[in-house]
Short mmCIF file of C-alpha atoms in Angstrom, two decimals:
data_model
loop_
_atom_site.label_atom_id
_atom_site.label_comp_id
_atom_site.label_asym_id
_atom_site.label_seq_id
_atom_site.Cartn_x
_atom_site.Cartn_y
_atom_site.Cartn_z
CA MET A 391 100.51 52.95 33.98
CA SER A 392 101.06 49.23 33.09
CA PHE A 393 103.29 46.36 34.23
CA ASN A 394 104.17 42.87 32.79
CA PHE A 395 105.23 40.97 35.88
CA ILE A 396 103.76 40.10 39.26
CA TYR A 397 105.48 38.88 42.48
CA ASN A 398 104.38 36.13 44.84
CA PRO A 399 105.13 37.60 48.30
CA LEU A 400 105.22 34.12 49.88
CA THR A 401 107.87 32.64 47.60
CA ASN A 402 109.38 35.90 46.30
CA ASP A 403 108.98 34.50 42.77
CA LYS A 404 108.33 36.69 39.74
CA TYR A 405 105.82 35.61 37.07
CA SER A 406 104.72 37.07 33.79
CA ILE A 407 101.09 38.14 33.93
CA PHE A 408 100.58 36.20 30.71
CA SER A 409 101.78 32.93 32.21
CA TYR A 410 99.50 30.45 33.94
CA GLU A 411 101.08 31.11 37.33
CA GLY A 412 100.93 34.87 36.83
CA LYS A 413 97.28 34.80 35.79
CA SER A 414 96.36 32.56 38.75
CA LEU A 415 98.15 34.87 41.18
CA LEU A 416 96.56 37.92 39.63
CA LYS A 417 93.09 36.38 39.89
CA GLN A 418 93.72 35.71 43.56
CA TYR A 419 94.69 39.35 44.14
CA ILE A 420 91.55 40.52 42.35
CA LYS A 421 89.42 38.16 44.43
CA ASP A 422 90.89 39.58 47.65
CA TYR A 423 90.03 43.11 46.53
CA GLN A 424 86.49 42.06 45.54
CA THR A 425 85.87 40.78 49.08
CA GLY A 426 86.96 44.17 50.54
CA GLY A 427 89.99 42.79 52.31
CA SER A 428 92.34 45.55 51.06
CA GLY A 429 90.30 48.75 51.35
CA SER A 430 87.28 50.60 50.07
CA VAL A 431 88.10 50.11 46.42
CA ASN A 432 86.81 46.82 44.93
CA PRO A 433 88.16 46.56 41.41
CA LYS A 434 86.19 44.18 39.15
CA THR A 435 88.69 43.80 36.37
CA LEU A 436 92.38 43.58 35.79
CA ASP A 437 92.47 47.14 34.42
CA ASP A 438 90.85 48.42 37.59
CA PHE A 439 93.43 46.63 39.69
CA ILE A 440 96.29 48.02 37.62
CA ALA A 441 94.87 51.55 37.92
CA VAL A 442 94.59 51.32 41.72
CA GLU A 443 98.10 49.93 42.15
CA GLY A 444 99.48 52.49 39.72
CA ALA A 445 97.90 55.32 41.72
CA LYS A 446 99.62 54.00 44.82
CA VAL A 447 102.97 53.96 43.07
CA ASP A 448 102.42 57.53 41.83
CA LYS A 449 101.61 58.60 45.39
CA LEU A 450 104.75 56.98 46.68
CA ASN A 451 106.82 58.64 43.96
CA GLU A 452 105.27 62.01 44.82
CA CYS A 453 106.10 61.53 48.49
CA GLU A 454 109.64 60.54 47.64
CA THR A 455 110.01 63.65 45.50
CA LYS A 456 108.82 65.87 48.38
CA LEU A 457 111.16 64.15 50.80
CA ASN A 458 114.04 64.83 48.44
CA GLU A 459 112.97 68.49 48.25
CA CYS A 460 112.87 68.64 52.06
CA ASP A 461 116.35 67.15 52.25
CA GLY A 462 117.52 69.84 49.86
CA MET A 463 115.97 72.61 51.99
CA ILE A 464 117.49 71.13 55.14
CA ASN A 465 120.92 71.19 53.53
CA LYS A 466 120.43 74.81 52.48
CA TYR A 467 119.42 75.81 56.01
CA ARG A 468 122.35 73.88 57.42
CA ILE A 469 124.75 75.73 55.13
CA ALA A 470 123.14 79.08 56.02
CA TYR A 471 123.36 78.31 59.75
CA GLU A 472 127.05 77.39 59.47
CA THR A 473 127.75 80.61 57.57
CA ILE A 474 126.00 82.72 60.23
CA ARG A 475 127.76 80.85 63.04
CA ARG A 476 131.17 81.46 61.53
CA ALA A 477 130.38 85.16 61.01
CA ALA A 478 129.26 85.45 64.67
CA LEU A 479 132.46 83.80 65.89
CA LYS A 480 134.51 86.20 63.77
CA GLN A 481 132.62 89.22 65.17
CA ARG A 482 133.08 87.94 68.72
CA LYS A 483 136.82 87.63 68.14
CA GLN A 484 136.96 91.17 66.72
CA PHE A 485 134.96 92.49 69.70
CA THR A 486 137.30 90.75 72.18
CA GLU A 487 140.36 92.23 70.47
CA LEU A 488 138.80 95.72 70.48
CA LYS A 489 137.87 95.40 74.15
CA SER A 490 141.42 94.34 74.99
CA LYS A 491 142.85 97.34 73.12
CA LEU A 492 140.51 99.73 74.95
CA GLN A 493 141.46 98.26 78.32
CA THR A 494 145.13 98.63 77.43
CA MET A 495 144.59 102.29 76.51
CA GLU A 496 142.70 102.94 79.75
CA THR A 497 145.42 101.37 81.92
CA GLN A 498 148.20 103.43 80.31
CA PRO A 499 147.79 107.03 81.50
CA THR A 500 148.75 109.74 79.06
CA ARG A 501 151.74 111.73 80.14
CA ALA A 502 150.83 115.43 80.31
CA LYS A 503 153.54 117.70 78.94
CA SER A 504 152.48 120.82 80.76
CA VAL A 505 149.01 120.51 82.13
CA GLU A 506 146.90 119.30 79.19
CA GLN A 507 149.19 120.78 76.53
CA LYS A 508 148.90 119.95 72.82
CA GLU A 509 151.37 120.09 69.98
CA ASN A 510 150.74 122.78 67.41
CA ASP A 511 150.39 120.98 64.07
CA GLU A 512 152.03 123.76 62.11
CA GLY A 513 154.94 125.03 64.16
CA GLY A 514 155.40 122.21 66.64
CA GLU A 515 155.11 124.69 69.54
CA PRO A 516 153.30 123.47 72.69
CA THR A 517 149.90 125.07 73.20
CA ASN A 518 147.52 124.87 76.13
CA PRO A 519 143.79 124.72 75.30
CA TYR A 520 143.10 125.97 78.83
CA GLU A 521 145.28 129.08 78.57
CA PHE A 522 143.48 131.98 80.24
CA THR A 523 143.90 135.56 81.44
CA ILE A 524 142.30 137.70 84.13
CA GLU A 525 141.37 141.23 83.15
CA ALA A 526 139.34 143.58 85.34
CA ASN A 527 138.35 140.65 87.56
CA THR A 528 137.05 138.80 84.50
CA PHE A 529 138.19 135.28 83.64
CA LYS A 530 138.85 134.85 79.89
CA MET A 531 139.60 131.54 78.16
CA GLY A 532 139.11 131.74 74.42
CA ARG A 533 135.54 132.89 73.86
CA PHE A 534 134.53 131.89 77.37
CA GLU A 535 134.34 134.80 79.81
CA VAL A 536 132.96 135.08 83.34
CA VAL A 537 133.17 137.79 85.99
CA LEU A 538 134.52 136.63 89.36
CA THR A 539 131.84 137.54 91.90
CA ASP A 540 130.46 136.28 95.21
CA LYS A 541 127.87 134.38 93.18
CA ASN A 542 130.44 131.94 91.77
CA LYS A 543 132.76 132.02 94.79
CA LEU A 544 132.98 128.67 96.56
CA GLY A 545 134.76 130.01 99.61
CA SER A 546 138.03 131.18 101.11
CA GLY A 547 140.64 129.35 103.12
CA GLY A 548 143.93 130.70 104.40
CA SER A 549 145.04 133.10 101.72
CA LYS A 550 143.16 131.47 98.85
CA THR A 551 139.79 132.32 97.33
CA ILE A 552 138.19 129.59 95.22
CA TYR A 553 135.70 130.18 92.41
CA LYS A 554 133.54 127.69 90.52
CA LEU A 555 133.56 128.17 86.74
CA GLU A 556 131.26 126.27 84.37
CA ARG A 557 131.83 126.10 80.62
CA GLY A 558 129.29 123.81 78.97
CA GLU A 559 129.78 120.37 80.50
CA GLU A 560 133.17 121.32 81.99
CA THR A 561 133.52 122.59 85.55
CA PHE A 562 136.68 124.14 86.96
CA ALA A 563 137.94 125.43 90.29
CA LEU A 564 139.88 128.71 90.04
CA ALA A 565 142.19 129.54 92.95
CA LYS A 566 142.99 133.22 93.48
CA ILE A 567 146.13 133.68 95.59
CA PRO A 568 147.75 136.98 96.58
CA LYS A 569 151.32 137.42 95.37
CA ASP A 570 152.60 138.99 98.57
CA GLY A 571 154.72 136.41 100.41
CA LEU A 572 153.37 133.37 98.55
CA ASN A 573 155.23 133.48 95.25
CA LYS A 574 157.47 130.50 96.13
CA GLU A 575 154.56 128.46 97.46
CA VAL A 576 152.48 128.99 94.32
CA GLN A 577 155.39 128.18 92.02
CA ASN A 578 156.11 125.08 94.08
CA GLU A 579 152.54 123.87 93.56
CA ILE A 580 152.67 124.57 89.83
CA ASN A 581 155.95 122.67 89.44
CA CYS A 582 154.66 119.65 91.35
CA LEU A 583 151.37 119.41 89.51
CA ARG A 584 153.05 119.73 86.14
CA LYS A 585 155.32 116.83 87.03
CA LEU A 586 152.57 114.56 88.41
CA ASP A 587 150.04 112.69 86.29
CA HIS A 588 147.82 110.32 88.26
CA PRO A 589 144.04 109.71 88.44
CA ASN A 590 144.06 110.41 92.20
CA ILE A 591 145.89 113.73 91.96
CA ALA A 592 143.88 116.77 90.89
CA LYS A 593 144.80 118.21 87.50
CA LEU A 594 146.21 121.67 86.99
CA TYR A 595 144.78 122.89 83.69
CA GLY A 596 146.60 126.21 83.57
CA ASP A 597 147.94 129.18 85.53
CA SER A 598 148.06 132.93 85.13
CA LYS A 599 148.72 136.08 87.13
CA ASP A 600 148.11 139.79 87.17
CA ALA A 601 149.67 142.61 89.15
CA ASN A 602 148.42 141.39 92.54
CA PHE A 603 147.35 137.74 92.30
CA HIS A 604 148.28 134.28 91.07
CA TYR A 605 145.50 132.18 89.49
CA LEU A 606 145.44 128.40 89.23
CA LEU A 607 142.79 126.65 87.10
CA MET A 608 142.21 123.27 88.75
CA GLU A 609 140.05 120.17 88.51
CA TYR A 610 136.76 120.70 90.36
CA GLY A 611 135.43 118.57 93.21
CA GLU A 612 131.92 118.79 94.67
CA SER A 613 133.26 118.46 98.23
CA ASP A 614 136.21 117.23 100.27
CA LEU A 615 136.62 114.32 102.65
CA ILE A 616 135.71 116.45 105.66
CA SER A 617 132.12 115.74 104.57
CA LYS A 618 132.80 112.02 105.22
CA ARG A 619 134.28 112.43 108.70
CA GLY A 620 132.79 109.89 111.09
CA LYS A 621 130.69 108.30 108.36
CA ALA A 622 132.95 105.43 107.30
CA LEU A 623 130.53 102.70 108.35
CA ASP A 624 127.61 104.30 106.45
CA ASP A 625 129.08 102.83 103.26
CA ILE A 626 132.17 100.79 104.05
CA GLU A 627 132.83 99.86 100.40
CA LEU A 628 132.86 103.53 99.39
CA THR A 629 135.09 104.36 102.36
CA ARG A 630 137.49 101.60 101.43
CA ARG A 631 137.60 102.81 97.82
CA PHE A 632 138.38 106.35 98.99
CA ILE A 633 141.20 105.06 101.22
CA ILE A 634 142.64 103.17 98.23
CA ASN A 635 142.51 106.41 96.22
CA MET A 636 144.35 108.32 98.97
CA ALA A 637 147.02 105.66 99.38
CA SER A 638 147.53 105.40 95.60
CA ALA A 639 148.10 109.17 95.38
CA ILE A 640 150.72 109.10 98.17
CA SER A 641 152.42 106.10 96.57
CA HIS A 642 152.67 108.02 93.30
CA LEU A 643 154.27 110.94 95.15
CA LYS A 644 156.89 108.63 96.61
CA LYS A 645 157.68 107.18 93.18
CA ASN A 646 158.29 110.73 91.96
CA ASN A 647 160.41 111.69 95.01
CA ILE A 648 157.86 114.22 96.24
CA ASN A 649 156.62 114.69 99.81
CA HIS A 650 153.28 116.44 100.17
CA ARG A 651 153.75 117.42 103.86
CA ASP A 652 150.16 118.61 104.30
CA ILE A 653 148.06 115.45 104.01
CA LYS A 654 144.64 116.00 105.62
CA LEU A 655 140.98 115.38 104.84
CA GLU A 656 140.51 118.93 103.51
CA ASN A 657 143.15 118.29 100.86
CA PHE A 658 141.33 115.35 99.31
CA ILE A 659 138.48 116.43 97.03
CA ILE A 660 135.66 114.18 95.82
CA VAL A 661 135.31 114.27 92.03
CA GLY A 662 132.41 112.88 89.99
CA LYS A 663 128.92 111.66 90.75
CA SER A 664 127.84 108.59 92.71
CA PRO A 665 128.50 105.70 92.22
CA ASN A 666 131.65 106.71 90.28
CA GLN A 667 133.15 109.14 92.76
CA VAL A 668 136.94 109.36 93.03
CA VAL A 669 139.13 111.06 95.63
CA LYS A 670 141.96 113.33 94.41
CA LEU A 671 144.79 115.05 96.27
CA ILE A 672 145.23 118.85 96.09
CA ASP A 673 147.34 121.68 97.64
CA PHE A 674 151.03 121.09 96.94
CA GLY A 675 152.16 124.52 98.17
CA ILE A 676 154.60 123.26 100.82
CA SER A 677 155.53 119.97 99.16
CA THR A 678 159.19 119.15 98.68
CA ARG A 679 161.41 116.97 96.57
CA CYS A 680 163.24 114.18 98.38
CA PRO A 681 166.84 115.02 99.30
CA GLY A 682 169.44 114.32 96.67
CA THR A 683 167.07 114.73 93.72
CA GLU A 684 167.84 117.23 91.00
CA GLY A 685 167.65 120.86 92.10
CA TYR A 686 167.44 120.17 95.84
CA SER A 687 169.92 120.09 98.67
CA LYS A 688 171.34 116.73 99.73
CA LYS A 689 170.87 117.84 103.33
CA GLY A 690 167.14 117.55 102.93
CA ASN A 691 166.16 121.19 103.40
CA PRO A 692 162.34 121.04 103.82
CA MET A 693 161.94 124.41 102.00
CA ASP A 694 159.01 125.36 104.23
CA VAL A 695 157.60 128.70 103.10
CA ARG A 696 154.75 128.85 105.61
CA LYS A 697 155.03 131.05 108.67
CA PRO A 698 152.06 129.96 110.74
CA ASP A 699 150.91 131.69 113.90
CA GLY A 700 149.61 130.20 117.13
CA PRO A 701 150.00 126.48 117.87
CA GLN A 702 151.19 125.73 114.37
CA LYS A 703 154.29 127.87 114.70
CA MET A 704 156.23 125.17 116.49
CA PHE A 705 155.84 122.90 113.46
CA SER A 706 157.18 125.36 110.88
CA SER A 707 160.47 123.51 110.50
CA GLY A 708 158.66 120.40 109.29
CA GLY A 709 155.67 122.00 107.60
CA GLY A 710 152.10 120.71 107.61
CA THR A 711 149.02 121.14 109.74
CA VAL A 712 149.26 120.62 113.48
CA PHE A 713 146.51 117.99 113.69
CA TYR A 714 148.26 115.71 111.18
CA VAL A 715 151.95 116.32 111.75
CA ALA A 716 154.17 113.31 112.44
CA PRO A 717 156.02 113.11 115.80
CA GLU A 718 159.49 113.54 114.28
CA ASN A 719 158.35 116.68 112.48
CA ALA A 720 156.65 117.99 115.61
CA ARG A 721 159.89 117.57 117.50
CA GLY A 722 161.65 119.61 114.83
CA GLU A 723 164.08 116.83 114.07
CA PRO A 724 166.18 117.15 110.89
CA SER A 725 164.65 114.82 108.34
CA VAL A 726 166.30 113.40 105.24
CA ASN A 727 162.99 112.04 103.97
CA THR A 728 159.63 113.29 105.18
CA HIS A 729 157.66 110.76 103.12
CA PRO A 730 156.85 108.68 106.24
CA GLY A 731 155.22 111.83 107.56
CA ASP A 732 152.70 111.62 104.70
CA VAL A 733 151.92 108.02 105.68
CA PHE A 734 151.44 109.08 109.32
CA ALA A 735 149.02 111.84 108.25
CA LEU A 736 147.12 109.36 106.04
CA GLY A 737 146.70 107.13 109.09
CA LEU A 738 145.13 110.04 110.98
CA CYS A 739 142.83 110.72 108.02
CA ILE A 740 141.59 107.14 108.20
CA LEU A 741 141.01 107.50 111.96
CA GLU A 742 138.92 110.60 111.29
CA LEU A 743 136.76 108.82 108.74
CA PHE A 744 135.86 106.20 111.35
CA TYR A 745 135.78 108.38 114.46
CA GLU A 746 132.21 109.36 115.33
CA GLY A 747 133.01 111.87 118.09
CA ASP A 748 132.49 115.62 118.01
CA THR A 749 136.12 116.77 118.13
CA LYS A 750 138.37 117.60 115.21
CA VAL A 751 140.27 114.31 115.14
CA LEU A 752 140.58 111.81 117.98
CA PRO A 753 140.59 113.14 121.54
CA VAL A 754 144.19 112.12 122.15
CA TYR A 755 145.27 114.25 119.17
CA SER A 756 142.74 117.10 119.06
CA GLN A 757 143.17 118.01 122.73
CA LEU A 758 146.93 118.05 122.38
CA ALA A 759 146.79 120.13 119.24
CA LEU A 760 144.75 122.84 120.96
CA ASN A 761 147.22 123.15 123.82
CA VAL A 762 150.80 123.99 122.91
CA GLY A 763 152.13 123.12 126.35
CA ALA A 764 150.49 119.72 126.27
CA VAL A 765 151.86 119.14 122.80
CA GLU A 766 155.38 119.91 123.99
CA ASN A 767 155.01 117.44 126.85
CA ARG A 768 153.70 114.73 124.54
CA ILE A 769 156.53 115.34 122.11
CA LYS A 770 159.08 114.68 124.84
CA THR A 771 157.43 111.36 125.68
CA ASN A 772 156.78 110.23 122.11
CA PHE A 773 153.02 110.74 122.15
CA PRO A 774 151.91 108.21 124.79
CA GLY A 775 148.24 107.37 124.68
CA ILE A 776 148.10 105.64 121.33
CA GLY A 777 147.82 102.29 123.07
CA GLU A 778 144.47 103.38 124.50
CA LEU A 779 143.00 103.16 121.03
CA GLU A 780 143.71 99.48 120.30
CA GLU A 781 140.03 98.52 120.17
CA PHE A 782 139.36 101.34 117.74
CA TYR A 783 142.33 100.29 115.62
CA THR A 784 141.05 96.71 115.53
CA LYS A 785 137.75 97.86 114.06
CA ILE A 786 139.49 99.87 111.34
CA ASN A 787 141.87 97.04 110.45
CA LYS A 788 138.95 94.62 110.20
CA HIS A 789 136.93 96.79 107.81
CA VAL A 790 139.79 98.21 105.73
CA PHE A 791 142.93 96.05 105.90
CA GLY A 792 141.58 92.51 106.17
CA GLY A 793 142.43 92.31 109.86
CA LYS A 794 146.14 93.13 109.44
CA PRO A 795 147.54 95.65 111.99
CA ILE A 796 148.25 98.27 109.35
CA ILE A 797 146.82 101.35 111.06
CA GLN A 798 149.24 100.82 113.99
CA ARG A 799 152.17 100.66 111.57
CA MET A 800 151.02 103.83 109.82
CA LEU A 801 151.09 105.63 113.21
CA ASN A 802 154.32 104.02 114.38
CA GLN A 803 156.68 106.40 116.19
CA ILE A 804 159.58 105.14 114.07
CA PRO A 805 159.41 106.78 110.60
CA THR A 806 161.05 103.87 108.77
CA GLU A 807 158.28 101.54 109.97
CA ARG A 808 155.67 103.49 107.98
CA LYS A 809 155.56 102.13 104.44
CA ILE A 810 152.94 103.00 101.86
CA GLU A 811 153.74 99.75 100.03
CA GLU A 812 152.47 97.77 103.03
CA VAL A 813 149.30 99.84 103.10
CA LEU A 814 148.54 99.14 99.44
CA GLU A 815 149.33 95.46 99.80
CA ALA A 816 146.92 95.15 102.74
CA LEU A 817 144.29 96.94 100.64
CA GLY A 818 144.79 94.35 97.90
CA VAL A 819 145.94 96.92 95.35
CA SER A 820 148.20 95.77 92.52
CA GLU A 821 150.54 97.97 90.48
CA GLU A 822 147.96 98.03 87.68
CA ASP A 823 145.11 98.96 90.02
CA GLU A 824 147.22 101.71 91.54
CA THR A 825 147.92 103.21 88.11
CA GLU A 826 144.26 103.09 87.15
CA GLY A 827 143.21 104.66 90.44
CA ASP A 828 139.80 103.03 90.03
CA GLY A 829 139.35 101.86 93.54
CA GLY A 830 140.28 98.34 92.62
CA GLY A 831 141.54 95.71 94.97
CA LYS A 832 140.47 92.50 96.53
#
């Protein structure tokens, strides 16, 4: 490397190295280097000086080149980072949209045509994938067959015998009901369940019959709410969720102009495994349509097909079970809408969940129910004794209804004061939550 000019740093003047000033300045630089003032290299000649300074310039140029390369790499990484960031934002947007669509699908229940029916692709005829027959006491559904024995029998109640059937990961409850005297009751249950589609009402998958029995293939529950009697405070959040499930089911009945008329703990089954258990309503045998709806008398005929014996006989005009019957039904009053009776019975169910005594329900109700004469006397005086339970009611309202006096309104002697809408509002359940049946709420 070579150069023809030299700068005076003090005056910032440029001189040719061949001029007198340039040569004098250059000699001074060389003298400084010879004394060691500028480093370990002590050039003796002008060529040595030029070589040293040239090496420095080369080093600086090399460094500048590497810096430029680094700047180029930084720009490449910056571009790559921006590309990845934009792709991530796009994926997040797509994920959010997909999640929203799934939530929309989950909150819009599918309307069942006739208990899980499908459309035949070829002929357009409705088909039921759960269609079954009973032959020689053997349940047959497609290739699935099982003999009905004591081994798979869950138990018997009233006139029904219930069997547990397992097909792969599916579990069903099969109700076997004698035809004699119960044809209308069975058909009533089938009609109701085919009409209703709600996550807190047990599904009817299919029905069949033979010469002597009706068979209903139902959704299976591990137990019923009797198993939770008196245990409400063991898990108050679970209890509250179950109460929301029960109230949501009754609300759905009202929206469909149906009165259950036999609301009780035994008729709410627990479906699923913890912590995702859900309560579902069953047994629509004596349910009715509200007066004035299609196919029913405007006079409000309760269409009770039960003929109970013993203490229950006096309630046959209103239907239901003696422990849960509403006062107006117990008195045998003509009713144009027995829906408030369902709300009254729900109130008693809630009392049972919290009551830790040994009797069937609360003493004031269980003792009366076991004594027909006492029941008749209480009917005449509109069931006095409820006021004795105010402290108990306060505890329930605090844990379940946010302190609002809802349980008293559910057990009000005046039917029109019992409103399922007020119950759901106090539970903090919105229309959307009620449809989902997921135990939502505040």
